[in-house]
């Protein structure tokens, strides 16, 4: 990783640079029956309920070196959950200070379980956003988030806004060294995914899309295995699953791709 120690920069006052990380992941599954589909949705809803998501975001807060101010969490009917955590760089003692920090930093997560009405494909999506200012950076938590969700598809965005000043008054527009989000993903994870970068360096906008390279059908079947179906059905299921993954990865319907 190509990390830069922001503490070595002698700043004039507070570090006003805002750093935002958006982590978007998809888990794809195939079910043969309505009952299995409902069971998968219930399973994934329980696996990623508000309580577990809260623990994940608390760990993110600790990893990036921040402190929790307040937590709001909610499970939804029929499915889905969301959590918002307000954070700050230093421990807070008084309500007055908390109010001053409400607009500084936050972490949110929202989940979206859904399914195709006819072809058996189910897709679980989770969106996590980490916004910080000061010396803490959300990129520290990226490896942890990837390992938490073990996703089939990931879309990761990192954006830097504003500026701060050093003690001589010179503007500093970025306090870490980065030319790709991949700099902050371990090589053993990078090797598992097909990755595409779209970066706008002059605007400090970095975008990486990831799709698992290796596909084994049994990893995507819920309630049955490949041994329970004939070869023709297996090929059709693979076609449906890969179509879903390609459409999500490229961001358009398959008829527009080929």
PDB file of N, CA and C in Angstrom, residues 192-226:
ATOM      1  N   UNK A 192      -8.088 -11.828  -7.275  1.00  0.00           N
ATOM      2  CA  UNK A 192      -9.345 -12.581  -7.373  1.00  0.00           C
ATOM      3  C   UNK A 192     -10.346 -11.928  -8.314  1.00  0.00           C
ATOM      4  N   UNK A 193     -10.137 -10.656  -8.642  1.00  0.00           N
ATOM      5  CA  UNK A 193     -11.152  -9.881  -9.345  1.00  0.00           C
ATOM      6  C   UNK A 193     -10.647  -9.329 -10.677  1.00  0.00           C
ATOM      7  N   UNK A 194     -11.563  -9.238 -11.612  1.00  0.00           N
ATOM      8  CA  UNK A 194     -11.360  -8.390 -12.782  1.00  0.00           C
ATOM      9  C   UNK A 194     -11.659  -6.968 -12.336  1.00  0.00           C
ATOM     10  N   UNK A 195     -10.742  -6.036 -12.594  1.00  0.00           N
ATOM     11  CA  UNK A 195     -10.909  -4.674 -12.100  1.00  0.00           C
ATOM     12  C   UNK A 195     -10.778  -3.663 -13.228  1.00  0.00           C
ATOM     13  N   UNK A 196     -11.612  -2.639 -13.156  1.00  0.00           N
ATOM     14  CA  UNK A 196     -11.572  -1.525 -14.098  1.00  0.00           C
ATOM     15  C   UNK A 196     -11.491  -0.232 -13.298  1.00  0.00           C
ATOM     16  N   UNK A 197     -10.528   0.616 -13.625  1.00  0.00           N
ATOM     17  CA  UNK A 197     -10.383   1.932 -12.995  1.00  0.00           C
ATOM     18  C   UNK A 197     -10.879   3.025 -13.929  1.00  0.00           C
ATOM     19  N   UNK A 198     -11.600   3.978 -13.376  1.00  0.00           N
ATOM     20  CA  UNK A 198     -11.947   5.218 -14.075  1.00  0.00           C
ATOM     21  C   UNK A 198     -11.608   6.348 -13.107  1.00  0.00           C
ATOM     22  N   UNK A 199     -10.459   6.998 -13.315  1.00  0.00           N
ATOM     23  CA  UNK A 199      -9.973   8.006 -12.378  1.00  0.00           C
ATOM     24  C   UNK A 199      -9.875   9.379 -13.045  1.00  0.00           C
ATOM     25  N   UNK A 200     -10.263  10.410 -12.320  1.00  0.00           N
ATOM     26  CA  UNK A 200     -10.104  11.794 -12.773  1.00  0.00           C
ATOM     27  C   UNK A 200      -9.152  12.456 -11.780  1.00  0.00           C
ATOM     28  N   UNK A 201      -7.867  12.356 -12.082  1.00  0.00           N
ATOM     29  CA  UNK A 201      -6.849  12.735 -11.108  1.00  0.00           C
ATOM     30  C   UNK A 201      -6.929  14.214 -10.723  1.00  0.00           C
ATOM     31  N   UNK A 202      -7.141  15.078 -11.708  1.00  0.00           N
ATOM     32  CA  UNK A 202      -7.148  16.513 -11.413  1.00  0.00           C
ATOM     33  C   UNK A 202      -8.316  16.923 -10.525  1.00  0.00           C
ATOM     34  N   UNK A 203      -9.376  16.089 -10.522  1.00  0.00           N
ATOM     35  CA  UNK A 203     -10.523  16.361  -9.652  1.00  0.00           C
ATOM     36  C   UNK A 203     -10.506  15.508  -8.388  1.00  0.00           C
ATOM     37  N   UNK A 204      -9.471  14.687  -8.221  1.00  0.00           N
ATOM     38  CA  UNK A 204      -9.308  13.811  -7.060  1.00  0.00           C
ATOM     39  C   UNK A 204     -10.521  12.884  -6.901  1.00  0.00           C
ATOM     40  N   UNK A 205     -10.933  12.295  -8.030  1.00  0.00           N
ATOM     41  CA  UNK A 205     -12.035  11.336  -8.062  1.00  0.00           C
ATOM     42  C   UNK A 205     -11.483   9.994  -8.543  1.00  0.00           C
ATOM     43  N   UNK A 206     -11.715   8.956  -7.760  1.00  0.00           N
ATOM     44  CA  UNK A 206     -11.172   7.636  -8.069  1.00  0.00           C
ATOM     45  C   UNK A 206     -12.306   6.615  -8.025  1.00  0.00           C
ATOM     46  N   UNK A 207     -12.374   5.775  -9.064  1.00  0.00           N
ATOM     47  CA  UNK A 207     -13.484   4.828  -9.216  1.00  0.00           C
ATOM     48  C   UNK A 207     -12.921   3.478  -9.661  1.00  0.00           C
ATOM     49  N   UNK A 208     -13.290   2.407  -8.951  1.00  0.00           N
ATOM     50  CA  UNK A 208     -12.845   1.063  -9.295  1.00  0.00           C
ATOM     51  C   UNK A 208     -14.027   0.108  -9.262  1.00  0.00           C
ATOM     52  N   UNK A 209     -14.186  -0.680 -10.341  1.00  0.00           N
ATOM     53  CA  UNK A 209     -15.207  -1.719 -10.400  1.00  0.00           C
ATOM     54  C   UNK A 209     -14.523  -3.074 -10.349  1.00  0.00           C
ATOM     55  N   UNK A 210     -15.134  -4.037  -9.639  1.00  0.00           N
ATOM     56  CA  UNK A 210     -14.522  -5.347  -9.429  1.00  0.00           C
ATOM     57  C   UNK A 210     -15.557  -6.449  -9.662  1.00  0.00           C
ATOM     58  N   UNK A 211     -15.139  -7.506 -10.373  1.00  0.00           N
ATOM     59  CA  UNK A 211     -15.983  -8.682 -10.582  1.00  0.00           C
ATOM     60  C   UNK A 211     -15.136  -9.928 -10.408  1.00  0.00           C
ATOM     61  N   UNK A 212     -15.648 -10.888  -9.634  1.00  0.00           N
ATOM     62  CA  UNK A 212     -14.898 -12.115  -9.406  1.00  0.00           C
ATOM     63  C   UNK A 212     -14.517 -12.777 -10.727  1.00  0.00           C
ATOM     64  N   UNK A 213     -13.264 -13.240 -10.818  1.00  0.00           N
ATOM     65  CA  UNK A 213     -12.804 -13.890 -12.040  1.00  0.00           C
ATOM     66  C   UNK A 213     -13.320 -15.325 -12.148  1.00  0.00           C
ATOM     67  N   UNK A 214     -13.205 -16.081 -11.066  1.00  0.00           N
ATOM     68  CA  UNK A 214     -13.540 -17.504 -11.105  1.00  0.00           C
ATOM     69  C   UNK A 214     -15.006 -17.725 -10.751  1.00  0.00           C
ATOM     70  N   UNK A 215     -15.660 -18.578 -11.528  1.00  0.00           N
ATOM     71  CA  UNK A 215     -17.087 -18.845 -11.341  1.00  0.00           C
ATOM     72  C   UNK A 215     -17.288 -20.343 -11.153  1.00  0.00           C
ATOM     73  N   UNK A 216     -17.863 -20.726 -10.021  1.00  0.00           N
ATOM     74  CA  UNK A 216     -18.256 -22.112  -9.797  1.00  0.00           C
ATOM     75  C   UNK A 216     -19.719 -22.121  -9.401  1.00  0.00           C
ATOM     76  N   UNK A 217     -20.527 -22.836 -10.147  1.00  0.00           N
ATOM     77  CA  UNK A 217     -21.975 -22.753 -10.009  1.00  0.00           C
ATOM     78  C   UNK A 217     -22.452 -23.064  -8.591  1.00  0.00           C
ATOM     79  N   UNK A 218     -21.811 -24.013  -7.904  1.00  0.00           N
ATOM     80  CA  UNK A 218     -22.284 -24.392  -6.569  1.00  0.00           C
ATOM     81  C   UNK A 218     -22.184 -23.242  -5.565  1.00  0.00           C
ATOM     82  N   UNK A 219     -21.338 -22.273  -5.836  1.00  0.00           N
ATOM     83  CA  UNK A 219     -21.244 -21.116  -4.944  1.00  0.00           C
ATOM     84  C   UNK A 219     -22.449 -20.190  -5.056  1.00  0.00           C
ATOM     85  N   UNK A 220     -23.307 -20.436  -6.050  1.00  0.00           N
ATOM     86  CA  UNK A 220     -24.420 -19.519  -6.311  1.00  0.00           C
ATOM     87  C   UNK A 220     -25.788 -20.186  -6.185  1.00  0.00           C
ATOM     88  N   UNK A 221     -25.822 -21.437  -5.802  1.00  0.00           N
ATOM     89  CA  UNK A 221     -27.085 -22.167  -5.695  1.00  0.00           C
ATOM     90  C   UNK A 221     -27.550 -22.181  -4.253  1.00  0.00           C
ATOM     91  N   UNK A 222     -28.828 -21.896  -4.036  1.00  0.00           N
ATOM     92  CA  UNK A 222     -29.392 -21.878  -2.685  1.00  0.00           C
ATOM     93  C   UNK A 222     -30.475 -22.947  -2.592  1.00  0.00           C
ATOM     94  N   UNK A 223     -30.283 -23.908  -1.697  1.00  0.00           N
ATOM     95  CA  UNK A 223     -31.279 -24.956  -1.495  1.00  0.00           C
ATOM     96  C   UNK A 223     -31.047 -26.209  -2.312  1.00  0.00           C
ATOM     97  N   UNK A 224     -30.043 -26.218  -3.178  1.00  0.00           N
ATOM     98  CA  UNK A 224     -29.710 -27.399  -3.970  1.00  0.00           C
ATOM     99  C   UNK A 224     -28.284 -27.248  -4.494  1.00  0.00           C
ATOM    100  N   UNK A 225     -27.760 -28.300  -5.123  1.00  0.00           N
ATOM    101  CA  UNK A 225     -26.408 -28.273  -5.671  1.00  0.00           C
ATOM    102  C   UNK A 225     -26.451 -28.664  -7.143  1.00  0.00           C
ATOM    103  N   UNK A 226     -25.303 -28.554  -7.804  1.00  0.00           N
ATOM    104  CA  UNK A 226     -25.212 -28.904  -9.221  1.00  0.00           C
ATOM    105  C   UNK A 226     -25.545 -30.380  -9.449  1.00  0.00           C
TER     106      UNK A 226
END
